[in-house]
Short mmCIF file of C-alpha atoms in Angstrom, two decimals:
data_model
loop_
_atom_site.label_atom_id
_atom_site.label_comp_id
_atom_site.label_asym_id
_atom_site.label_seq_id
_atom_site.Cartn_x
_atom_site.Cartn_y
_atom_site.Cartn_z
CA MET A 8 0.05 -0.03 0.18
CA ASN A 9 2.92 2.36 0.71
CA GLU A 10 4.85 1.29 -2.37
CA SER A 11 1.83 2.39 -4.57
CA ALA A 12 1.14 5.88 -2.45
CA ASN A 13 4.89 6.14 -3.02
CA ASN A 14 4.55 5.47 -7.18
CA LEU A 15 2.05 8.50 -7.69
CA SER A 16 3.11 12.36 -8.55
CA LYS A 17 2.58 15.09 -6.05
CA GLU A 18 -0.57 15.88 -7.92
CA GLN A 19 -2.14 13.14 -7.60
CA GLN A 20 -1.48 12.63 -3.76
CA PHE A 21 -2.75 16.30 -3.67
CA TYR A 22 -5.78 15.55 -5.35
CA MET A 23 -6.32 12.35 -3.63
CA LYS A 24 -6.05 14.37 -0.05
CA LYS A 25 -8.52 17.41 -1.45
CA THR A 26 -11.06 14.19 -1.96
CA ARG A 27 -10.85 12.61 1.12
CA GLN A 28 -10.80 15.89 2.88
CA HIS A 29 -14.10 16.61 0.66
CA LYS A 30 -15.84 13.57 2.05
CA HIS A 31 -14.38 14.12 5.52
CA LEU A 32 -16.20 17.44 5.19
CA VAL A 33 -19.61 16.60 3.70
CA LEU A 34 -19.64 13.47 6.74
CA PHE A 35 -19.07 16.07 9.11
CA PHE A 36 -22.22 18.65 8.35
CA GLN A 37 -24.48 15.52 7.69
CA ILE A 38 -24.04 14.74 11.34
CA PHE A 39 -24.08 17.90 12.68
CA ILE A 40 -26.74 18.93 10.94
CA PHE A 41 -28.64 15.73 12.36
CA VAL A 42 -27.35 16.33 15.88
CA PHE A 43 -28.22 20.15 15.74
CA PHE A 44 -31.97 19.15 14.54
CA ILE A 45 -32.58 16.57 17.53
CA ILE A 46 -31.07 19.28 20.49
CA LEU A 47 -32.88 22.13 18.93
CA TRP A 48 -36.00 19.67 18.46
CA GLU A 49 -35.62 18.54 22.51
CA ILE A 50 -34.61 22.17 23.42
CA SER A 51 -37.82 23.40 21.95
CA SER A 52 -40.36 20.92 23.13
CA HIS A 53 -38.84 20.82 26.64
CA ASN A 54 -39.06 24.65 26.71
CA GLY A 55 -42.62 24.77 25.52
CA ILE A 56 -41.73 26.33 21.99
CA ILE A 57 -43.55 23.15 20.91
CA ASN A 58 -46.32 21.45 22.06
CA ALA A 59 -44.70 18.33 23.04
CA PHE A 60 -47.90 16.36 22.98
CA ILE A 61 -48.16 16.92 19.89
CA PHE A 62 -44.89 17.44 18.00
CA SER A 63 -43.66 14.73 20.58
CA SER A 64 -39.85 14.83 21.41
CA PRO A 65 -36.54 12.33 21.21
CA SER A 66 -37.07 11.90 24.87
CA ARG A 67 -40.35 10.96 24.75
CA MET A 68 -39.49 8.96 21.57
CA LEU A 69 -36.68 6.77 23.46
CA LEU A 70 -39.15 6.15 26.14
CA ALA A 71 -41.80 4.95 23.65
CA CYS A 72 -38.87 2.81 22.03
CA GLN A 73 -37.99 1.27 25.42
CA GLU A 74 -42.01 0.68 26.07
CA LEU A 75 -42.63 -0.90 22.68
CA PHE A 76 -39.27 -2.90 22.82
CA LEU A 77 -39.81 -4.36 26.18
CA THR A 78 -43.18 -5.36 25.36
CA GLY A 79 -41.84 -7.32 22.07
CA ASP A 80 -43.99 -5.25 19.70
CA LEU A 81 -41.12 -3.05 18.29
CA LEU A 82 -39.49 -5.69 16.86
CA LYS A 83 -42.70 -7.54 15.75
CA HIS A 84 -43.81 -4.18 14.11
CA ILE A 85 -40.63 -3.66 11.96
CA GLY A 86 -40.18 -7.21 11.25
CA ILE A 87 -43.63 -7.53 9.33
CA THR A 88 -43.16 -4.28 7.61
CA LEU A 89 -39.55 -5.42 6.60
CA ALA A 90 -40.67 -8.85 4.91
CA GLU A 91 -43.16 -7.29 3.63
CA THR A 92 -40.91 -4.61 1.92
CA PHE A 93 -38.28 -7.52 0.99
CA GLY A 94 -40.98 -9.92 -0.51
CA SER A 95 -42.74 -7.15 -2.76
CA PHE A 96 -39.26 -5.47 -3.93
CA PHE A 97 -38.04 -9.25 -5.12
CA LEU A 98 -41.03 -9.71 -6.88
CA VAL A 99 -40.95 -5.97 -8.54
CA ALA A 100 -37.69 -6.80 -9.21
CA SER A 101 -37.58 -10.04 -11.24
CA ILE A 102 -41.10 -9.23 -12.85
CA SER A 103 -40.05 -5.80 -13.93
CA LEU A 104 -36.86 -7.29 -15.45
CA LEU A 105 -38.41 -10.27 -16.88
CA VAL A 106 -41.30 -8.02 -18.82
CA ALA A 107 -38.74 -5.55 -19.89
CA ILE A 108 -36.83 -7.79 -21.64
CA LEU A 109 -39.80 -9.27 -23.27
CA LEU A 110 -40.67 -5.85 -24.41
CA TRP A 111 -37.29 -5.33 -25.77
CA TRP A 112 -37.41 -8.60 -27.55
CA ASN A 113 -40.80 -8.05 -29.15
CA THR A 114 -40.79 -4.50 -30.20
CA THR A 115 -44.78 -5.67 -31.67
CA LEU A 116 -45.38 -6.28 -27.72
CA SER A 117 -43.96 -3.09 -26.90
CA GLU A 118 -45.75 -1.12 -29.16
CA ILE A 119 -49.23 -2.86 -27.95
CA PHE A 120 -48.53 -2.62 -24.16
CA GLU A 121 -46.08 0.46 -23.27
CA PRO A 122 -49.26 2.99 -23.74
CA TYR A 123 -51.00 0.72 -20.76
CA PHE A 124 -47.82 0.62 -18.27
CA VAL A 125 -48.08 4.79 -18.99
CA ILE A 126 -51.29 5.15 -18.03
CA LEU A 127 -51.12 2.54 -15.40
CA ASN A 128 -47.75 4.14 -13.71
CA SER A 129 -49.79 7.58 -13.93
CA LEU A 130 -52.48 5.89 -11.77
CA PRO A 131 -52.78 6.98 -8.04
CA LYS A 132 -51.44 4.36 -6.33
CA SER A 133 -53.08 5.18 -2.56
CA ALA A 134 -56.81 5.21 -4.53
CA MET A 135 -55.92 1.32 -5.72
CA ALA A 136 -55.20 0.07 -2.24
CA PRO A 137 -59.17 -0.10 -1.07
CA ILE A 138 -59.71 -1.96 -4.23
CA PHE A 139 -57.26 -4.53 -3.41
CA ILE A 140 -59.07 -4.98 -0.17
CA VAL A 141 -62.22 -5.62 -1.74
CA TRP A 142 -60.34 -7.91 -3.90
CA LEU A 143 -57.65 -9.85 -1.77
CA GLY A 144 -59.07 -9.34 2.04
CA ASN A 145 -57.66 -7.52 4.88
CA ASN A 146 -54.30 -9.45 4.58
CA MET A 147 -50.54 -9.29 3.90
CA LYS A 148 -51.49 -10.60 0.47
CA THR A 149 -52.74 -7.19 -0.26
CA ILE A 150 -50.00 -4.99 1.20
CA ILE A 151 -47.76 -6.62 -0.91
CA ILE A 152 -49.53 -6.36 -4.19
CA THR A 153 -50.31 -2.64 -2.87
CA ALA A 154 -46.34 -2.39 -2.54
CA ILE A 155 -46.19 -4.04 -6.14
CA SER A 156 -48.12 -1.70 -7.93
CA VAL A 157 -46.35 1.42 -6.38
CA ALA A 158 -43.27 0.19 -8.21
CA ILE A 159 -43.76 -2.32 -10.77
CA PHE A 160 -45.10 -0.16 -13.72
CA GLY A 161 -42.07 2.77 -13.70
CA SER A 162 -39.41 0.33 -12.73
CA ILE A 163 -40.64 -1.65 -16.23
CA LEU A 164 -41.04 1.69 -18.32
CA ASN A 165 -37.46 2.57 -16.84
CA LEU A 166 -35.49 -0.78 -17.76
CA PHE A 167 -36.99 -0.73 -21.67
CA THR A 168 -36.15 2.58 -22.07
CA SER A 169 -32.96 1.74 -20.77
CA PHE A 170 -32.53 -1.37 -23.22
CA GLN A 171 -33.50 0.68 -25.90
CA THR A 172 -31.16 3.45 -25.53
CA THR A 173 -28.21 0.83 -25.82
CA ASP A 174 -25.70 1.66 -28.30
CA PRO A 175 -26.93 -0.03 -31.98
CA ASP A 176 -23.63 -0.25 -33.21
CA LYS A 177 -22.84 -2.67 -30.31
CA LEU A 178 -26.22 -4.71 -31.11
CA LYS A 179 -24.67 -4.39 -35.23
CA LEU A 180 -21.31 -6.03 -34.20
CA ILE A 181 -22.97 -8.93 -32.48
CA TYR A 182 -25.35 -9.41 -35.71
CA THR A 183 -22.16 -8.95 -37.69
CA LEU A 184 -20.29 -11.41 -35.98
CA HIS A 185 -23.45 -14.12 -36.66
CA GLY A 186 -24.79 -13.68 -33.30
CA ASN A 187 -28.44 -14.19 -32.68
CA ARG A 188 -30.97 -11.85 -30.46
CA PHE A 189 -30.33 -14.02 -27.28
CA ASP A 190 -26.66 -13.00 -27.73
CA CYS A 191 -27.38 -9.30 -28.05
CA LEU A 192 -29.39 -9.79 -24.94
CA THR A 193 -26.43 -11.70 -22.84
CA LYS A 194 -23.47 -10.26 -24.28
CA VAL A 195 -24.58 -6.39 -24.65
CA ILE A 196 -27.99 -5.22 -23.43
CA LEU A 197 -27.82 -6.27 -19.77
CA PRO A 198 -23.83 -5.96 -19.11
CA ILE A 199 -24.19 -2.75 -19.94
CA ASN A 200 -27.31 -1.73 -18.72
CA PHE A 201 -25.85 -3.40 -15.00
CA PRO A 202 -25.49 0.18 -13.39
CA ALA A 203 -28.64 1.35 -14.94
CA ILE A 204 -30.61 -2.18 -13.61
CA LEU A 205 -28.77 -1.60 -10.01
CA SER A 206 -29.67 2.59 -9.74
CA ILE A 207 -33.63 1.64 -10.88
CA LEU A 208 -33.41 -1.06 -8.02
CA LYS A 209 -32.49 1.79 -5.81
CA VAL A 210 -35.53 3.88 -6.55
CA ASP A 211 -37.68 0.29 -5.86
CA ILE A 212 -36.67 -0.71 -2.37
CA GLY A 213 -37.85 2.83 -1.83
CA LEU A 214 -40.93 2.74 -3.48
CA CYS A 215 -42.05 -0.45 -2.35
CA LEU A 216 -41.49 0.55 1.35
CA ILE A 217 -43.75 3.41 0.60
CA GLY A 218 -46.36 1.02 -0.98
CA VAL A 219 -46.21 -1.49 2.47
CA VAL A 220 -46.98 1.37 4.44
CA ILE A 221 -49.57 2.42 2.29
CA GLY A 222 -51.01 -0.85 2.27
CA GLU A 223 -50.53 -1.39 6.63
CA PHE A 224 -52.48 2.02 6.65
CA LEU A 225 -55.58 0.24 5.26
CA ALA A 226 -55.19 -3.38 5.89
CA ALA A 227 -52.80 -3.99 8.41
CA ARG A 228 -52.81 -5.03 12.19
CA LYS A 229 -49.39 -5.09 12.56
CA GLY A 230 -46.12 -3.17 11.13
CA LEU A 231 -44.87 0.50 11.63
CA GLY A 232 -47.94 1.85 8.92
CA TYR A 233 -50.32 0.15 11.63
CA LEU A 234 -48.58 1.54 14.49
CA ILE A 235 -48.58 5.19 13.00
CA ILE A 236 -52.57 4.78 12.03
CA TYR A 237 -53.22 3.49 15.60
CA GLY A 238 -51.06 6.08 17.15
CA SER A 239 -52.68 9.24 15.62
CA GLN A 240 -56.27 7.47 16.36
CA VAL A 241 -55.55 7.07 20.25
CA PHE A 242 -53.52 10.32 20.68
CA LYS A 243 -49.94 8.36 21.29
CA MET A 244 -48.01 10.81 18.95
CA ASP A 245 -44.17 9.55 20.72
CA TRP A 246 -45.64 5.94 18.75
CA VAL A 247 -46.26 7.90 15.70
CA MET A 248 -43.29 10.08 15.49
CA LEU A 249 -41.17 6.77 16.59
CA SER A 250 -42.38 4.81 13.79
CA ILE A 251 -41.86 7.76 11.34
CA VAL A 252 -38.32 7.95 12.27
CA LEU A 253 -37.87 4.56 12.12
CA LEU A 254 -39.32 3.90 8.53
CA CYS A 255 -36.86 6.98 7.48
CA LEU A 256 -34.15 4.56 9.09
CA ILE A 257 -34.91 1.83 7.41
CA ALA A 258 -35.42 3.54 4.31
CA ALA A 259 -31.69 5.20 4.73
CA LEU A 260 -30.36 1.36 5.53
CA LEU A 261 -31.82 -0.22 2.58
CA TYR A 262 -30.71 2.18 0.22
CA GLY A 263 -27.18 2.19 1.78
CA ILE A 264 -27.30 -1.76 0.98
CA LEU A 265 -27.81 -1.47 -2.36
CA ASN A 266 -25.69 1.38 -3.11
CA ARG A 267 -22.94 -0.69 -1.57
CA LEU A 268 -23.90 -3.56 -3.74
CA GLU A 269 -23.72 -1.30 -7.01
CA LYS A 270 -20.49 -0.16 -5.89
CA HIS A 271 -19.09 -3.63 -5.44
CA PHE A 272 -20.30 -4.97 -8.67
CA ILE A 273 -19.13 -2.18 -10.85
CA ASN A 274 -15.60 -1.77 -9.50
CA SER A 275 -15.32 -5.79 -9.54
#
């Protein structure tokens, strides 16, 4: 490691140093803003600047977290939400990739169905959730279908657009070398668009979490979405704010995991 560092020019070492300093500066301000917001929130609620009963406070949320953890309800609600999110995400990822490949493979099929995907993607998904409850009942299946409906149509369109915009010269090269459409798919379309696929999946995981929460608002007796609705109904705002914060942390964690995977696959 030291030998490779010594082999770098002074300009390269200076650039790497400036890059590290910039990353440390960004990280510092990110942590500073978060800590400052938490302290300001706590002081404001403690001194009566904001109503602690309505807006809660970090200390009250910690007490609510301890209460729910000791009863075992906290882990149960988090586990249910995560299970529904992962289940819907894997279904969205597999179905959208398969459908996008089919649309790319058959241009006639894409011409027929693309307008329908555009229309379905523009529908307000929260309005569809009550319909899913009538069709499927008040259960986990409804929540997963709601989450899938939020993410899948946009995912299909983005993947299909990415496939369509692949460099045509590379496809012509495959055909010139007597390759077929399957060779174009496996040797050009998927490898070239792999970073785009990972980027779309990072968006999908967040949309699936949103869809799960929407479904839990209407068709659940467990999960963080249910905890938000129940807490607001019985005026336990500490539970509501705690659930929202946990959803933010879960979203950040899931995004971070996929971001790490993206960097790993791109750099490898």
